[in-house]
Amino acid sequence: EEFLGKNINMIMPANVAVHHDEYMKNYLNTGIKKMIGTQREVTACRKDGSSFPCLLDLSEAKGSGLICGFIRDLTNQKASEAALIENNRSLEENQNVMSGILDAAFHALFVINDKCIIQMVNEKACEVFGWKKEEFIGRNVNMIMPPEIAAHHDQYMKQYIETGIKKMMGTQREVTAQRKDGTTFPCSLGISEPGQSGLFCGFIRDLTQEK
């Protein structure tokens, strides 16, 4: 009963309400539809004076002289979007911190998935192997192996995924690695699997000076 018989601008903020009747008059005089038949995000006003974002959908009941407005409160949606943005910002900040920590490591680090595709490397890996970070990401980790080893590496990973039998996982072993320029060098390789992430970390220490 508080709604009926009152101007619809009662649910609009003052700066919108003051112009609303003029908008309606223009439509009735010209027939030009600006809001009719569309959806638009607007701000509405409650009885207590507080405002909230909403989606407004206007339609005209043909031949009746009546216009229907459907309003969906977007408050929760906007709060969820804001929380998501904040979470993404925090995640990005954490990733930057983690990247900084990894880049400070003394040994080359490679993070690969179960398809042997490189997901992350640190600065030391670039220094040791001569590739840039963007040249590593998305490529098979066998790019840092001599051909005779690279040819079999994916099969080793496939066998581990299928059987769960660890041969290199959780161990350190002396192997031969290959730089971008094709030269090879001895290194100590340590491989670990962090939890159930589906990712594998390889730590490589160049043994050239020791040899």
C-alpha positions as a Python dict, from the first residue, in 0.01 Angstrom:
ca = {
    (1, 'E'): (0, 0, 0),
    (2, 'E'): (299, 231, 44),
    (3, 'F'): (391, 181, -321),
    (4, 'L'): (52, 199, -488),
    (5, 'G'): (-46, 540, -619),
    (6, 'K'): (300, 691, -576),
    (7, 'N'): (552, 793, -840),
    (8, 'I'): (802, 520, -930),
    (9, 'N'): (1083, 766, -876),
    (10, 'M'): (1045, 692, -504),
    (11, 'I'): (1284, 398, -553),
    (12, 'M'): (1545, 605, -735),
    (13, 'P'): (1833, 812, -600),
    (14, 'A'): (1754, 1184, -599),
    (15, 'N'): (1985, 1266, -892),
    (16, 'V'): (1797, 1013, -1111),
    (17, 'A'): (1448, 1066, -974),
    (18, 'V'): (1448, 1435, -1063),
    (19, 'H'): (1475, 1353, -1435),
    (20, 'H'): (1268, 1036, -1459),
    (21, 'D'): (931, 1192, -1543),
    (22, 'E'): (1096, 1385, -1827),
    (23, 'Y'): (1241, 1062, -1969),
    (24, 'M'): (894, 906, -1968),
    (25, 'K'): (739, 1215, -2127),
    (26, 'N'): (997, 1208, -2409),
    (27, 'Y'): (921, 842, -2477),
    (28, 'L'): (546, 896, -2491),
    (29, 'N'): (589, 1197, -2721),
    (30, 'T'): (842, 1046, -2960),
    (31, 'G'): (800, 669, -2930),
    (32, 'I'): (1178, 639, -2925),
    (33, 'K'): (1280, 355, -2696),
    (34, 'K'): (1595, 404, -2493),
    (35, 'M'): (1534, 177, -2194),
    (36, 'I'): (1221, -11, -2305),
    (37, 'G'): (1302, -366, -2408),
    (38, 'T'): (1652, -353, -2265),
    (39, 'Q'): (1839, -453, -1952),
    (40, 'R'): (2062, -205, -1778),
    (41, 'E'): (2256, -191, -1455),
    (42, 'V'): (2131, 99, -1244),
    (43, 'T'): (2123, 214, -883),
    (44, 'A'): (1804, 186, -679),
    (45, 'C'): (1712, 335, -344),
    (46, 'R'): (1549, 165, -44),
    (47, 'K'): (1299, 317, 197),
    (48, 'D'): (1576, 381, 450),
    (49, 'G'): (1769, 585, 193),
    (50, 'S'): (2040, 328, 129),
    (51, 'S'): (2116, 249, -233),
    (52, 'F'): (2211, -75, -409),
    (53, 'P'): (2311, -190, -757),
    (54, 'C'): (2045, -368, -957),
    (55, 'L'): (1964, -495, -1304),
    (56, 'L'): (1659, -320, -1451),
    (57, 'D'): (1457, -481, -1729),
    (58, 'L'): (1174, -270, -1881),
    (59, 'S'): (899, -391, -2110),
    (60, 'E'): (573, -244, -2234),
    (61, 'A'): (256, -449, -2208),
    (62, 'K'): (127, -405, -2563),
    (63, 'G'): (-185, -193, -2595),
    (64, 'S'): (-230, -156, -2220),
    (65, 'G'): (-50, 172, -2164),
    (66, 'L'): (141, -1, -1885),
    (67, 'I'): (515, -47, -1849),
    (68, 'C'): (662, -330, -1642),
    (69, 'G'): (992, -306, -1461),
    (70, 'F'): (1177, -615, -1337),
    (71, 'I'): (1450, -547, -1085),
    (72, 'R'): (1717, -790, -970),
    (73, 'D'): (1928, -693, -671),
    (74, 'L'): (2298, -727, -761),
    (75, 'T'): (2433, -660, -411),
    (76, 'N'): (2551, -1016, -345),
    (77, 'Q'): (2684, -1056, -698),
    (78, 'K'): (2885, -734, -667),
    (79, 'A'): (3019, -843, -328),
    (80, 'S'): (3126, -1177, -476),
    (81, 'E'): (3293, -1002, -770),
    (82, 'A'): (3477, -767, -534),
    (83, 'A'): (3592, -1061, -320),
    (84, 'L'): (3710, -1247, -630),
    (85, 'I'): (3907, -944, -748),
    (86, 'E'): (4065, -911, -404),
    (87, 'N'): (4148, -1283, -394),
    (88, 'N'): (4304, -1260, -739),
    (89, 'R'): (4506, -958, -629),
    (90, 'S'): (4626, -1144, -319),
    (91, 'L'): (4704, -1452, -527),
    (92, 'E'): (4903, -1242, -774),
    (93, 'E'): (5094, -1080, -486),
    (94, 'N'): (5168, -1423, -338),
    (95, 'Q'): (5282, -1549, -676),
    (96, 'N'): (5514, -1250, -711),
    (97, 'V'): (5660, -1320, -367),
    (98, 'M'): (5702, -1687, -449),
    (99, 'S'): (5862, -1602, -783),
    (100, 'G'): (6105, -1373, -602),
    (101, 'I'): (6195, -1649, -358),
    (102, 'L'): (6251, -1899, -639),
    (103, 'D'): (6462, -1651, -832),
    (104, 'A'): (6683, -1607, -525),
    (105, 'A'): (6765, -1982, -523),
    (106, 'F'): (7123, -2087, -593),
    (107, 'H'): (7021, -2378, -818),
    (108, 'A'): (6814, -2405, -1134),
    (109, 'L'): (6450, -2495, -1073),
    (110, 'F'): (6199, -2642, -1319),
    (111, 'V'): (5831, -2705, -1242),
    (112, 'I'): (5660, -2936, -1492),
    (113, 'N'): (5320, -3101, -1520),
    (114, 'D'): (5245, -3471, -1578),
    (115, 'K'): (5287, -3419, -1953),
    (116, 'C'): (5644, -3298, -1896),
    (117, 'I'): (5549, -2943, -1998),
    (118, 'I'): (5737, -2666, -1820),
    (119, 'Q'): (5512, -2448, -1604),
    (120, 'M'): (5770, -2241, -1421),
    (121, 'V'): (6144, -2180, -1406),
    (122, 'N'): (6361, -1950, -1200),
    (123, 'E'): (6630, -1703, -1305),
    (124, 'K'): (6908, -1947, -1224),
    (125, 'A'): (6766, -2192, -1480),
    (126, 'C'): (6790, -1919, -1743),
    (127, 'E'): (7146, -1839, -1639),
    (128, 'V'): (7258, -2203, -1645),
    (129, 'F'): (7087, -2309, -1968),
    (130, 'G'): (7091, -1987, -2171),
    (131, 'W'): (6718, -1976, -2244),
    (132, 'K'): (6479, -1695, -2148),
    (133, 'K'): (6184, -1771, -1920),
    (134, 'E'): (5934, -1724, -2201),
    (135, 'E'): (6132, -1970, -2414),
    (136, 'F'): (6096, -2236, -2144),
    (137, 'I'): (5729, -2200, -2051),
    (138, 'G'): (5497, -2434, -2239),
    (139, 'R'): (5773, -2651, -2381),
    (140, 'N'): (5873, -3007, -2296),
    (141, 'V'): (6141, -3028, -2030),
    (142, 'N'): (6337, -3266, -2253),
    (143, 'M'): (6466, -2951, -2426),
    (144, 'I'): (6741, -2941, -2161),
    (145, 'M'): (6844, -3303, -2220),
    (146, 'P'): (7085, -3459, -2469),
    (147, 'P'): (6894, -3631, -2755),
    (148, 'E'): (6964, -3985, -2634),
    (149, 'I'): (6798, -3907, -2299),
    (150, 'A'): (6528, -3673, -2430),
    (151, 'A'): (6395, -3945, -2662),
    (152, 'H'): (6292, -4161, -2365),
    (153, 'H'): (6198, -3906, -2099),
    (154, 'D'): (5823, -3883, -2170),
    (155, 'Q'): (5800, -4262, -2146),
    (156, 'Y'): (5967, -4256, -1804),
    (157, 'M'): (5707, -4005, -1684),
    (158, 'K'): (5421, -4204, -1834),
    (159, 'Q'): (5535, -4519, -1654),
    (160, 'Y'): (5553, -4337, -1323),
    (161, 'I'): (5205, -4187, -1367),
    (162, 'E'): (5059, -4528, -1455),
    (163, 'T'): (5239, -4741, -1195),
    (164, 'G'): (5331, -4500, -914),
    (165, 'I'): (5670, -4670, -895),
    (166, 'K'): (5933, -4412, -804),
    (167, 'K'): (6274, -4443, -965),
    (168, 'M'): (6398, -4083, -972),
    (169, 'M'): (6129, -3923, -756),
    (170, 'G'): (6258, -3811, -418),
    (171, 'T'): (6619, -3886, -508),
    (172, 'Q'): (6926, -3703, -635),
    (173, 'R'): (7124, -3835, -927),
    (174, 'E'): (7413, -3716, -1140),
    (175, 'V'): (7300, -3670, -1499),
    (176, 'T'): (7400, -3481, -1812),
    (177, 'A'): (7212, -3170, -1918),
    (178, 'Q'): (7225, -2963, -2236),
    (179, 'R'): (7237, -2586, -2279),
    (180, 'K'): (7067, -2383, -2550),
    (181, 'D'): (7392, -2371, -2749),
    (182, 'G'): (7407, -2752, -2757),
    (183, 'T'): (7693, -2791, -2509),
    (184, 'T'): (7645, -3044, -2229),
    (185, 'F'): (7750, -3039, -1866),
    (186, 'P'): (7732, -3268, -1562),
    (187, 'C'): (7474, -3182, -1298),
    (188, 'S'): (7303, -3312, -989),
    (189, 'L'): (6928, -3358, -1043),
    (190, 'G'): (6680, -3376, -756),
    (191, 'I'): (6312, -3440, -831),
    (192, 'S'): (6018, -3402, -594),
    (193, 'E'): (5639, -3415, -621),
    (194, 'P'): (5467, -3157, -396),
    (195, 'G'): (5155, -3324, -257),
    (196, 'Q'): (4881, -3415, -504),
    (197, 'S'): (4934, -3107, -720),
    (198, 'G'): (5009, -3298, -1039),
    (199, 'L'): (5328, -3094, -1064),
    (200, 'F'): (5689, -3202, -1035),
    (201, 'C'): (5987, -2993, -925),
    (202, 'G'): (6336, -3052, -1058),
    (203, 'F'): (6635, -2888, -890),
    (204, 'I'): (6954, -2882, -1096),
    (205, 'R'): (7301, -2805, -964),
    (206, 'D'): (7575, -2750, -1218),
    (207, 'L'): (7874, -2974, -1133),
    (208, 'T'): (8108, -2832, -1398),
    (209, 'Q'): (8337, -2656, -1149),
    (210, 'E'): (8343, -2957, -917),
    (211, 'K'): (8443, -3187, -1200),
}
